Amino acid sequence: MRLEPRQSRPLLLVFLLPALALLTAGVICALLVMLSGASPFQVFGLMIKGALGSQFAFLETLTRATPLIFTGLAVAVAFRAKLWNIGAEAQLYIGAVMTVVLGTGLLPLPWPALIPVLMFSAALGGALVLAVPTFLKTRFGVDEVVTTLLLNFIVLLFVSMLLEGPLKDPMGLGWPQSKKVVADAQLPKLVQGKRLHAGFVIAILAAMLVWVFDRRAALGYEMRAVGYNSKAAAFAGIPVNPVLAKTALLSGGLAGLAGWSEVSGLKGNLTLDLSPGFGYTGIVVAMLALLHPLGVVVAAIFVAAVFVGADAMSRSAGVPSYIAHVMVALSLLCMVTAIMFTRYRVRWT
Amino acid sequence: MEAIEILFTASLWAAAIRIASPLIFGTLGELICERAGVLNLGIEGIMTAGAFSGWLAVYMGADLWFGVAVAAIVGATLGLLHGVLVVPLGLSQHVTGIGVTLLATSLCYYFYRLAFPEVTSPPKIDPFQPWPVPVLSEIPVLGPALFQQTPLTYLAFVMVVLVAWFLERTPLGLAVRTVGENPAAAEAQGINVTWVRIGAVMAGSALMGIGGSFITLSAFNSFFFDMMNGRGWICIALVVFGAWRPGKALLGAVLFGAFDAYQLRLQQLAGAVVPYQFFLMLPFVLSILALIFMSRRVAYPRALMVPYRKGER
């Protein structure tokens, strides 16, 4: 068996194979559901109902999608330049730390000034977290996969230290949590009385900006060139290391915004369970979106729907909600396989 | 003063070897994969799967060694998945590895919740007990540190020798190294690059599975979520630190274990002054520092992370 690059990519294949990939992931999950003794049709029905079946469910899905859009964009931007940022989780948490450090009363600003300041600081915090492994990569040749992964653990311990030390809320009844951000730092809700907040709109705007930037700005082109073939890019006069550094700032900044939006829009304060792995799930979102900024929005909503739907289903059908994580991981593996088959054809020899 | 005295206690070094044991298995496993040219980021998930499956088998009544075998088989199966996706299909080793980790971890949690829907305290098993080696365990300091360990720890040391011998002294080991350095040359010698790479990833992943099972069958006696706590990623750093050599990887793992055991004791000593999280951070910081320190002097396998497609240059 050998693989040959396809001369042309039939449009049918480009749509059919990813659909087939998601179907495969669904079928495998259905088998796993059957192990629990439940009927897969009933379980999937409950999941769809729990994710999209009512206004409440749909808004909840969009709320869950918001941080995933940010982390998905962060990963997509980095992966396009072949900067393997597996540390969006850490960048998210530092973004959240910046938000609570500055947003709990330190800056006496009205909201039109405070919110942009917090956004900028959160993005800067996240950007700096990714700048370190990127510097180690460009300067010393240290693989950024391992350093970004290890930084996730370091940052989480650092946050835990802050929450039991300087950032601890004295009124928090001993729980390791920060104070709530002031009213001027909070994002308005999009629907009265529901959890969906303005962070969702900003996430969509961010996706559109990244898309325009990717298409129109010289740096967007250079990032893709570095990712496609860094040697050729260097030969063509593109300064590879500075481009990687700028990619890191953009990617880390986007992940930092995820932390800001979760604190300012949803939770109000910082706790150690602010993110149930949004950074890692961002990798899946970015890959499902084929690293396309606008695709990230769609993929984030899909992944969020799986999680929200599984939570609702688990309450009523009793199948463990971890089935959502299995489904998301399977979707990732099936999707990267499917994409490969849109680019290569199999020749049996 | 007390902080220095700790360094000379047998209990510190016994703990160091104990902490190092799963890392030795994991590092050897990753080392085999990488020497064949395949980065295996599935390690964190594969170790989790080994920990869970080995423990579950023993919990359901199997012998402890049977549990270890189950962990190895589950590890090898996940290795086969990773191998097939990245070797013949040539998918991104980074993305696939992360995917395997996410899949393996979530499957473990799913099956755990399926098997134990409403447990408040995790179910326990009877883990491996220490096997003091006659005579040798009587040596002061060295005896309690090295020769009063559980059998899996001895197996870890045996595996270091076996893997080193296999890679350096056997024809198959040479084949593994060749496909990791220059797959085209290996192909020209009639070596089937695809099968050697898949085989290496499976063997390496089996070792990772055993490393995971050490956590639940020897170090602890039950399975918790997140109990792998980044050990897999540390193994990847240890492979680099050990310059892709089994002996040096062993040294790295033991040093790491000693450091980890030391910080645990310092924590008790200085816990009132310095937050405990600071000490927990140190092993991860140390791993990054080790990577920076080693980055300039290592010769990594030339074809690492390069998919091999016949006839493509």
XYZ file of C-alpha atoms in Angstrom:
662
model
C 0.000 0.000 0.000
C 1.274 3.477 -0.774
C -0.150 6.955 -0.723
C 0.037 9.287 -3.672
C -0.754 13.001 -3.583
C -3.963 13.716 -5.446
C -3.645 15.893 -8.530
C -7.014 17.454 -7.886
C -9.341 17.469 -4.912
C -12.899 16.628 -5.948
C -15.323 18.898 -4.103
C -17.555 15.928 -3.299
C -14.695 14.223 -1.465
C -13.838 17.382 0.481
C -17.341 17.399 1.958
C -18.073 13.686 2.018
C -14.986 12.491 3.888
C -15.268 14.840 6.917
C -18.961 13.924 7.179
C -17.973 10.264 7.075
C -15.384 10.946 9.785
C -17.963 12.410 12.161
C -20.324 9.535 11.347
C -17.598 7.010 12.221
C -16.973 8.762 15.544
C -20.726 8.670 16.189
C -21.009 4.959 15.395
C -18.133 4.043 17.718
C -19.722 6.113 20.486
C -23.047 4.389 19.834
C -21.327 1.045 20.447
C -19.849 2.371 23.691
C -23.267 3.639 24.755
C -24.725 0.177 24.082
C -22.193 -1.233 26.578
C -23.941 0.784 29.255
C -27.231 -0.890 28.365
C -28.862 2.272 27.036
C -30.250 2.702 23.540
C -27.910 4.825 21.393
C -30.820 6.435 19.534
C -32.418 7.504 22.766
C -29.079 8.763 24.113
C -28.237 10.749 20.980
C -31.789 12.082 20.935
C -31.417 13.297 24.494
C -28.039 14.818 23.651
C -29.407 16.767 20.696
C -32.388 17.867 22.763
C -30.124 18.870 25.636
C -27.858 20.900 23.366
C -30.258 22.445 20.865
C -33.767 21.472 21.932
C -34.835 24.687 23.648
C -33.854 28.324 23.838
C -32.201 27.638 27.173
C -30.253 24.663 25.782
C -29.104 26.525 22.688
C -27.965 29.587 24.640
C -26.106 27.272 27.031
C -24.330 25.690 24.049
C -23.286 29.113 22.751
C -22.077 30.061 26.232
C -19.932 26.938 26.343
C -18.696 27.613 22.810
C -17.372 31.088 23.698
C -14.090 30.074 25.383
C -13.666 27.300 22.814
C -13.777 29.845 19.970
C -10.948 31.774 21.618
C -8.790 28.733 22.386
C -9.625 27.182 19.002
C -8.469 30.365 17.264
C -5.336 30.411 19.416
C -4.457 26.877 18.361
C -5.406 27.425 14.712
C -3.211 30.514 14.411
C -0.257 28.740 15.993
C -0.656 25.433 14.144
C -0.842 27.261 10.795
C 2.711 28.427 11.427
C 3.583 24.926 12.778
C 4.069 26.429 16.222
C 2.744 23.560 18.333
C 0.992 25.474 21.094
C -0.432 22.801 23.432
C -0.453 25.347 26.260
C -3.650 27.294 25.622
C -4.837 26.064 29.023
C -2.006 27.906 30.789
C -2.473 31.016 28.653
C -6.193 31.023 29.457
C -5.509 30.906 33.195
C -2.963 33.730 33.068
C -5.480 35.802 31.100
C -7.977 35.150 33.882
C -5.386 36.060 36.537
C -4.700 39.388 34.820
C -8.447 40.032 34.720
C -8.973 39.490 38.441
C -5.758 41.278 39.440
C -6.785 44.449 37.617
C -10.559 44.053 37.597
C -11.380 43.608 41.278
C -11.070 47.248 42.230
C -7.441 48.139 41.505
C -8.385 50.304 38.519
C -11.173 52.797 39.309
C -12.260 53.164 35.683
C -15.721 53.306 34.094
C -16.627 50.291 31.939
C -15.814 51.819 28.507
C -12.213 52.197 29.660
C -11.942 49.262 32.043
C -13.123 46.514 29.696
C -10.604 47.314 26.921
C -7.815 47.625 29.499
C -8.706 44.203 30.940
C -8.915 42.652 27.472
C -5.525 44.023 26.577
C -3.922 42.886 29.845
C -5.427 39.397 29.618
C -4.214 39.051 26.020
C -0.781 40.353 27.014
C -0.590 37.866 29.888
C -1.495 34.947 27.651
C 0.889 36.158 24.961
C 3.802 36.318 27.390
C 3.115 32.756 28.580
C 3.508 31.467 25.027
C 6.407 33.828 24.318
C 8.610 31.879 26.739
C 8.421 28.456 25.002
C 8.622 30.167 21.611
C 11.791 31.968 22.653
C 13.231 28.671 23.912
C 12.347 27.111 20.544
C 13.882 29.815 18.378
C 16.895 30.477 20.603
C 17.800 27.022 21.939
C 15.832 24.662 19.715
C 13.793 23.285 22.633
C 10.663 21.524 21.365
C 7.718 23.746 22.266
C 5.290 20.819 22.560
C 6.880 19.592 25.762
C 7.508 23.048 27.236
C 3.953 24.290 26.582
C 2.572 21.056 28.083
C 4.760 21.353 31.181
C 3.831 25.031 31.538
C 0.169 24.011 31.851
C 1.014 22.231 35.098
C 3.287 25.015 36.355
C 0.698 27.715 35.682
C -2.126 25.749 37.295
C -0.031 25.335 40.458
C 0.861 29.027 40.279
C -2.833 29.946 40.084
C -3.557 27.632 43.005
C -0.803 29.410 44.955
C -2.311 32.804 44.144
C -5.805 31.684 45.090
C -4.617 30.477 48.482
C -2.412 33.546 48.894
C -2.558 37.096 47.565
C -5.656 36.666 45.380
C -7.750 34.789 47.936
C -11.147 36.288 48.619
C -11.296 36.971 52.388
C -15.076 36.589 52.199
C -14.821 33.280 50.312
C -15.466 31.068 53.383
C -12.034 29.525 52.999
C -12.551 28.349 49.408
C -9.622 29.009 47.103
C -11.326 31.618 44.950
C -10.658 35.227 44.014
C -12.854 38.218 44.692
C -15.521 38.989 42.098
C -14.621 41.544 39.442
C -16.299 44.957 39.871
C -19.554 45.701 38.038
C -17.771 47.887 35.501
C -15.569 44.947 34.502
C -18.490 42.604 33.880
C -19.784 41.927 30.396
C -23.494 42.455 29.734
C -25.711 39.427 29.145
C -27.013 39.032 25.603
C -30.380 37.690 26.735
C -32.015 38.947 29.922
C -31.771 36.364 32.682
C -29.647 33.883 30.700
C -25.944 33.095 30.930
C -24.935 34.002 27.361
C -22.787 37.143 27.502
C -21.148 39.693 25.210
C -17.957 37.607 25.202
C -19.621 35.443 22.543
C -19.975 38.419 20.184
C -16.375 39.401 20.829
C -15.275 35.827 20.117
C -17.063 35.927 16.737
C -15.508 39.321 15.993
C -12.105 37.897 16.915
C -12.644 35.015 14.488
C -13.551 37.451 11.688
C -10.571 39.669 12.467
C -8.196 36.711 12.438
C -9.682 35.603 9.123
C -9.252 39.045 7.518
C -5.772 39.291 8.994
C -4.909 35.871 7.633
C -6.116 36.769 4.138
C -5.101 40.406 3.842
C -2.129 41.140 6.085
C 1.409 40.383 4.996
C 2.073 38.773 8.372
C -0.801 36.342 7.861
C 0.778 35.222 4.613
C 4.198 34.950 6.230
C 2.815 32.812 9.044
C 1.325 30.361 6.591
C 4.536 30.340 4.569
C 6.580 29.533 7.682
C 4.177 26.742 8.549
C 4.153 25.300 5.058
C 7.927 25.163 4.692
C 10.080 27.179 7.044
C 13.270 26.572 5.051
C 11.697 27.804 1.832
C 10.218 30.766 3.711
C 13.638 31.669 5.086
C 15.086 31.330 1.575
C 12.419 33.694 0.276
C 13.552 36.293 2.795
C 10.830 35.837 5.413
C 12.318 36.381 8.897
C 11.209 33.041 10.320
C 11.948 33.610 14.014
C 10.309 37.060 14.251
C 7.268 35.660 12.442
C 7.101 32.791 14.954
C 7.384 35.297 17.816
C 4.497 37.356 16.432
C 2.466 34.175 15.903
C 3.075 33.305 19.549
C 1.900 36.717 20.721
C -1.269 36.459 18.645
C -1.991 32.867 19.646
C -1.237 33.339 23.342
C -3.216 36.570 23.330
C -6.301 34.847 21.922
C -6.060 32.126 24.566
C -5.652 34.808 27.247
C -8.901 36.385 26.028
C -10.656 33.073 26.703
C -9.748 33.472 30.381
C -10.861 37.095 30.385
C -14.214 36.271 28.788
C -14.921 33.414 31.210
C -14.203 35.618 34.233
C -15.749 38.891 33.041
C -18.679 37.364 31.222
C -19.634 34.201 33.054
C -18.044 33.296 36.390
C -17.228 36.730 37.800
C -14.258 35.375 39.734
C -11.327 33.019 39.298
C -11.370 29.474 40.650
C -9.200 26.465 39.889
C -11.987 24.881 37.850
C -12.471 27.896 35.600
C -11.502 25.771 32.611
C -12.421 22.082 32.296
C -9.699 21.649 29.672
C -10.783 24.396 27.239
C -7.139 24.724 26.186
C -6.850 21.072 25.159
C -10.317 21.029 23.590
C -9.199 24.070 21.572
C -6.824 21.728 19.725
C -9.753 19.542 18.693
C -11.799 22.595 17.682
C -8.966 23.950 15.541
C -8.376 20.614 13.811
C -12.103 20.034 13.158
C -12.141 23.523 11.610
C -9.195 22.578 9.371
C -7.395 25.514 11.043
C -9.762 27.974 9.328
C -10.672 30.949 11.597
C -14.341 30.997 10.605
C -14.532 27.222 10.742
C -13.410 27.507 14.355
C -16.724 29.165 15.230
C -18.702 26.295 13.722
C -16.457 23.632 15.250
C -16.574 25.294 18.672
C -20.370 25.312 18.616
C -20.395 21.651 17.546
C -18.001 20.599 20.313
C -19.847 22.712 22.884
C -23.124 21.093 21.796
C -21.605 17.635 22.376
C -20.531 18.618 25.898
C -23.716 20.433 26.871
C -25.875 17.711 25.329
C -23.958 14.972 27.138
C -24.336 16.762 30.478
C -28.098 16.955 30.003
C -28.318 13.378 28.696
C -26.228 12.040 31.575
C -28.652 13.488 34.113
C -31.644 11.748 32.587
C -30.272 8.592 30.902
C -27.507 7.717 33.332
C -24.807 7.200 30.701
C -21.564 8.804 31.990
C -21.094 12.277 30.505
C -17.476 11.323 29.694
C -18.935 9.893 26.500
C -18.705 13.504 25.248
C -14.941 13.535 25.744
C -14.669 10.192 23.944
C -16.740 11.523 21.067
C -14.682 14.695 20.772
C -11.384 12.788 20.824
C -12.682 10.286 18.240
C -13.899 13.148 16.040
C -10.395 14.595 16.113
C -8.695 11.339 15.084
C -11.287 10.508 12.423
C -11.174 14.046 11.048
C -7.388 14.223 10.623
C -7.564 10.842 8.896
C -10.333 12.066 6.594
C -8.421 15.230 5.700
C -5.408 13.135 4.775
C -7.551 11.097 2.391
C -8.752 14.266 0.680
C -5.099 15.008 -0.138
C -3.768 11.531 -0.867
C -5.124 8.519 -2.663
C -4.325 4.931 -1.756
C -2.520 2.803 -4.324
C -2.431 -0.909 -3.594
C 0.776 -2.418 -4.886
C 21.134 21.923 58.063
C 18.284 19.488 58.274
C 17.657 20.058 54.575
C 21.078 18.616 53.781
C 20.881 15.728 56.241
C 17.779 14.500 54.387
C 19.952 13.866 51.343
C 21.776 11.075 53.151
C 18.758 9.181 54.433
C 17.863 5.803 52.996
C 14.178 6.722 52.925
C 14.845 9.587 50.509
C 16.594 7.321 48.042
C 14.052 4.543 48.480
C 11.360 7.088 47.619
C 13.453 8.381 44.711
C 13.664 4.914 43.171
C 9.965 4.360 43.780
C 9.018 7.664 42.103
C 11.426 6.928 39.266
C 10.009 3.454 38.489
C 6.972 4.442 36.373
C 9.090 7.139 34.732
C 11.723 4.549 33.771
C 9.099 2.434 31.995
C 7.528 5.462 30.321
C 10.849 6.959 29.290
C 12.087 3.655 27.846
C 8.813 3.293 25.945
C 8.995 6.780 24.485
C 12.672 6.248 23.733
C 11.954 3.155 21.624
C 9.243 5.020 19.676
C 11.486 8.008 19.049
C 14.515 5.928 18.096
C 12.280 4.483 15.363
C 11.401 8.030 14.285
C 7.966 8.349 15.861
C 7.095 10.929 18.511
C 4.418 9.402 20.757
C 2.461 12.137 22.526
C -0.119 9.487 23.338
C 2.098 8.577 26.312
C 0.075 10.444 28.938
C -3.130 8.711 27.839
C -1.457 5.328 27.339
C -0.022 5.445 30.872
C -3.468 6.377 32.191
C -4.978 3.455 30.270
C -2.324 1.107 31.653
C -3.021 2.331 35.167
C -6.764 1.896 34.759
C -6.884 -1.397 32.848
C -4.268 -3.109 35.021
C -6.053 -2.013 38.164
C -9.483 -3.011 36.818
C -8.239 -6.505 35.900
C -6.852 -7.012 39.416
C -9.988 -5.565 40.961
C -12.066 -8.106 39.043
C -10.047 -10.890 40.574
C -7.003 -11.346 38.356
C -3.486 -11.912 39.612
C -1.304 -8.789 39.980
C 1.069 -9.939 37.224
C -1.910 -10.614 34.987
C -2.918 -6.990 35.620
C 0.518 -5.863 34.479
C 0.123 -7.975 31.329
C -3.302 -6.444 30.664
C -1.773 -2.959 31.023
C 0.948 -3.909 28.522
C -1.586 -5.277 26.023
C -3.832 -2.231 26.319
C -0.753 -0.033 25.885
C 0.337 -1.944 22.796
C -3.174 -1.704 21.317
C -3.201 2.076 21.720
C 0.321 2.065 20.274
C -1.014 0.184 17.260
C -3.648 2.899 16.792
C -1.044 5.668 17.000
C 1.353 3.711 14.788
C -1.175 3.026 12.026
C -2.296 6.664 11.975
C 1.171 8.209 11.844
C 3.273 5.612 9.990
C 1.428 4.316 6.914
C -1.065 7.172 6.887
C 1.568 9.777 7.772
C -0.686 11.986 9.915
C 0.795 14.735 12.072
C 2.488 13.015 15.005
C 1.753 15.954 17.297
C -1.967 16.097 16.610
C -2.452 12.318 16.531
C -0.551 11.870 19.780
C -2.656 14.474 21.556
C -5.722 12.785 20.073
C -4.634 9.373 21.388
C -4.061 10.885 24.833
C -7.489 12.536 24.841
C -9.149 9.336 23.599
C -7.385 6.968 26.002
C -7.976 9.216 29.009
C -11.637 9.812 28.247
C -12.248 6.094 27.574
C -10.766 5.259 30.993
C -12.975 7.812 32.728
C -16.021 6.610 30.789
C -15.444 2.969 31.703
C -14.600 3.877 35.285
C -17.911 5.706 35.695
C -19.683 2.882 33.889
C -18.224 0.270 36.240
C -18.564 2.386 39.395
C -21.478 4.782 38.895
C -21.831 5.916 42.482
C -18.709 5.370 44.524
C -17.667 7.981 47.012
C -14.344 6.424 47.990
C -12.396 4.711 45.190
C -12.409 0.879 45.379
C -9.120 -0.644 46.538
C -7.000 -3.675 45.616
C -4.103 -5.416 47.368
C -1.047 -3.951 45.618
C 2.434 -5.418 45.126
C 4.358 -5.710 48.392
C 8.087 -4.982 48.719
C 10.351 -7.919 47.898
C 13.533 -7.473 49.927
C 16.424 -9.087 48.073
C 18.244 -11.461 50.470
C 21.657 -10.257 51.704
C 21.752 -7.162 49.440
C 18.892 -5.493 51.296
C 21.012 -5.609 54.482
C 23.578 -3.128 53.096
C 23.243 0.176 54.994
C 21.499 3.002 53.038
C 21.948 1.330 49.641
C 20.052 -1.786 50.726
C 16.795 -0.138 51.766
C 17.014 2.258 48.816
C 17.611 -0.256 46.055
C 16.764 -3.732 47.299
C 13.600 -3.367 49.356
C 11.411 -2.310 46.456
C 8.373 -3.882 44.824
C 8.953 -6.376 41.977
C 7.885 -3.899 39.267
C 10.762 -1.623 40.260
C 13.249 -4.461 39.736
C 11.569 -5.133 36.399
C 12.108 -1.461 35.456
C 15.860 -1.813 36.006
C 15.945 -5.089 34.088
C 14.102 -3.394 31.224
C 16.775 -0.679 30.997
C 19.413 -3.342 30.380
C 17.160 -5.286 28.011
C 16.214 -2.242 25.944
C 19.836 -1.067 25.750
C 20.940 -4.546 24.692
C 18.092 -4.814 22.189
C 18.799 -1.444 20.554
C 22.578 -1.709 20.462
C 23.269 -5.416 20.040
C 20.491 -7.106 18.071
C 19.742 -6.968 14.329
C 16.161 -5.912 15.038
C 17.447 -3.116 17.277
C 19.671 -1.963 14.457
C 16.640 -1.999 12.163
C 14.741 0.171 14.656
C 17.605 2.654 14.827
C 18.012 2.705 11.054
C 14.357 3.491 10.335
C 14.681 6.328 12.839
C 17.824 7.742 11.291
C 17.440 7.092 7.593
C 14.322 5.238 6.481
C 15.277 5.333 2.804
C 18.537 3.513 3.577
C 16.640 1.008 5.698
C 14.240 0.372 2.823
C 17.209 -0.175 0.500
C 18.464 -2.854 2.879
C 15.156 -4.636 2.601
C 13.802 -3.481 5.957
C 10.073 -2.837 5.951
C 10.025 0.673 7.437
C 6.281 0.652 8.107
C 6.246 -2.570 10.105
C 9.409 -1.837 12.066
C 8.057 1.568 13.069
C 4.627 0.218 14.019
C 6.270 -2.603 15.969
C 8.520 -0.161 17.821
C 5.585 2.088 18.707
C 3.612 -0.935 19.959
C 6.497 -2.230 22.066
C 7.199 1.222 23.453
C 3.533 1.767 24.237
C 3.379 -1.586 26.037
C 6.168 -0.340 28.323
C 4.241 2.900 28.872
C 1.209 0.817 29.853
C 3.300 -1.119 32.400
C 4.636 2.199 33.717
C 1.066 3.367 34.196
C 0.125 0.142 35.982
C 2.951 0.744 38.477
C 0.965 3.721 39.757
C -2.185 1.734 40.543
C -0.695 -1.704 41.328
C 2.405 -0.719 43.269
C 2.540 2.945 44.306
C -1.157 3.244 45.196
C -3.984 0.724 45.402
C -6.808 2.468 43.585
C -7.514 4.497 40.462
C -8.180 8.251 40.581
C -8.932 10.719 37.811
C -5.935 12.823 36.815
C -3.626 10.518 38.756
C -1.045 10.475 35.945
C -0.580 14.208 36.590
C 1.778 14.946 33.702
C 4.123 11.987 34.292
C 3.905 11.111 30.600
C 5.019 14.565 29.535
C 7.890 14.399 31.999
C 8.977 11.134 30.356
C 9.168 12.948 27.017
C 11.443 15.540 28.610
C 13.508 12.715 30.178
C 14.063 11.116 26.762
C 15.646 14.356 25.568
C 17.569 14.700 28.825
C 18.859 11.159 28.399
C 19.939 11.918 24.828
C 17.899 8.945 23.554
C 20.106 6.455 25.471
C 18.510 3.977 27.922
C 21.312 4.281 30.496
C 21.256 8.056 30.597
C 17.456 8.008 30.636
C 17.635 5.815 33.749
C 20.017 8.294 35.351
C 17.664 11.142 34.457
C 14.649 9.329 35.884
C 16.426 8.526 39.170
C 17.718 12.102 39.500
C 14.222 13.323 38.836
C 12.834 10.899 41.413
C 15.398 12.056 43.958
C 14.514 15.659 43.297
C 10.811 14.932 43.631
C 11.303 12.984 46.861
C 13.506 15.789 48.170
C 10.958 18.501 47.426
C 8.288 16.447 49.231
C 10.482 16.403 52.334
C 11.425 20.071 52.025
C 7.729 20.797 51.808
C 7.241 19.282 55.261
C 10.239 21.237 56.516
C 9.478 24.659 55.019
C 5.784 24.251 54.315
C 4.849 26.968 56.755
C 7.018 29.565 55.013
C 6.844 28.639 51.345
C 3.539 27.637 49.720
C 3.412 23.909 48.916
C 2.527 24.637 45.283
C 5.980 26.115 44.840
C 7.561 22.742 45.609
C 5.102 20.863 43.388
C 6.082 23.183 40.544
C 9.782 22.426 40.856
C 9.783 19.045 39.033
C 8.109 20.632 36.006
C 10.450 23.631 36.091
C 13.381 21.250 36.416
C 12.212 19.351 33.325
C 12.130 22.549 31.277
C 15.561 23.594 32.556
C 16.911 20.155 31.682
C 15.558 20.529 28.144
C 17.252 23.913 27.744
C 20.481 22.611 29.199
C 20.548 19.533 26.960
C 19.215 21.181 23.821
C 22.618 22.068 22.384
C 24.402 18.816 22.902
C 21.996 16.133 21.789
C 21.857 14.181 18.576
C 18.227 13.349 18.081
C 17.122 10.620 15.652
C 17.390 12.231 12.216
C 14.035 11.033 10.943
C 12.117 11.874 14.137
C 8.659 13.202 13.211
C 9.321 12.777 9.485
C 6.707 10.523 7.903
C 8.161 8.092 5.392
C 6.389 7.593 2.122
C 7.866 5.229 -0.400
C 9.212 6.971 -3.463
C 8.704 10.431 -2.016
C 11.652 12.660 -1.351
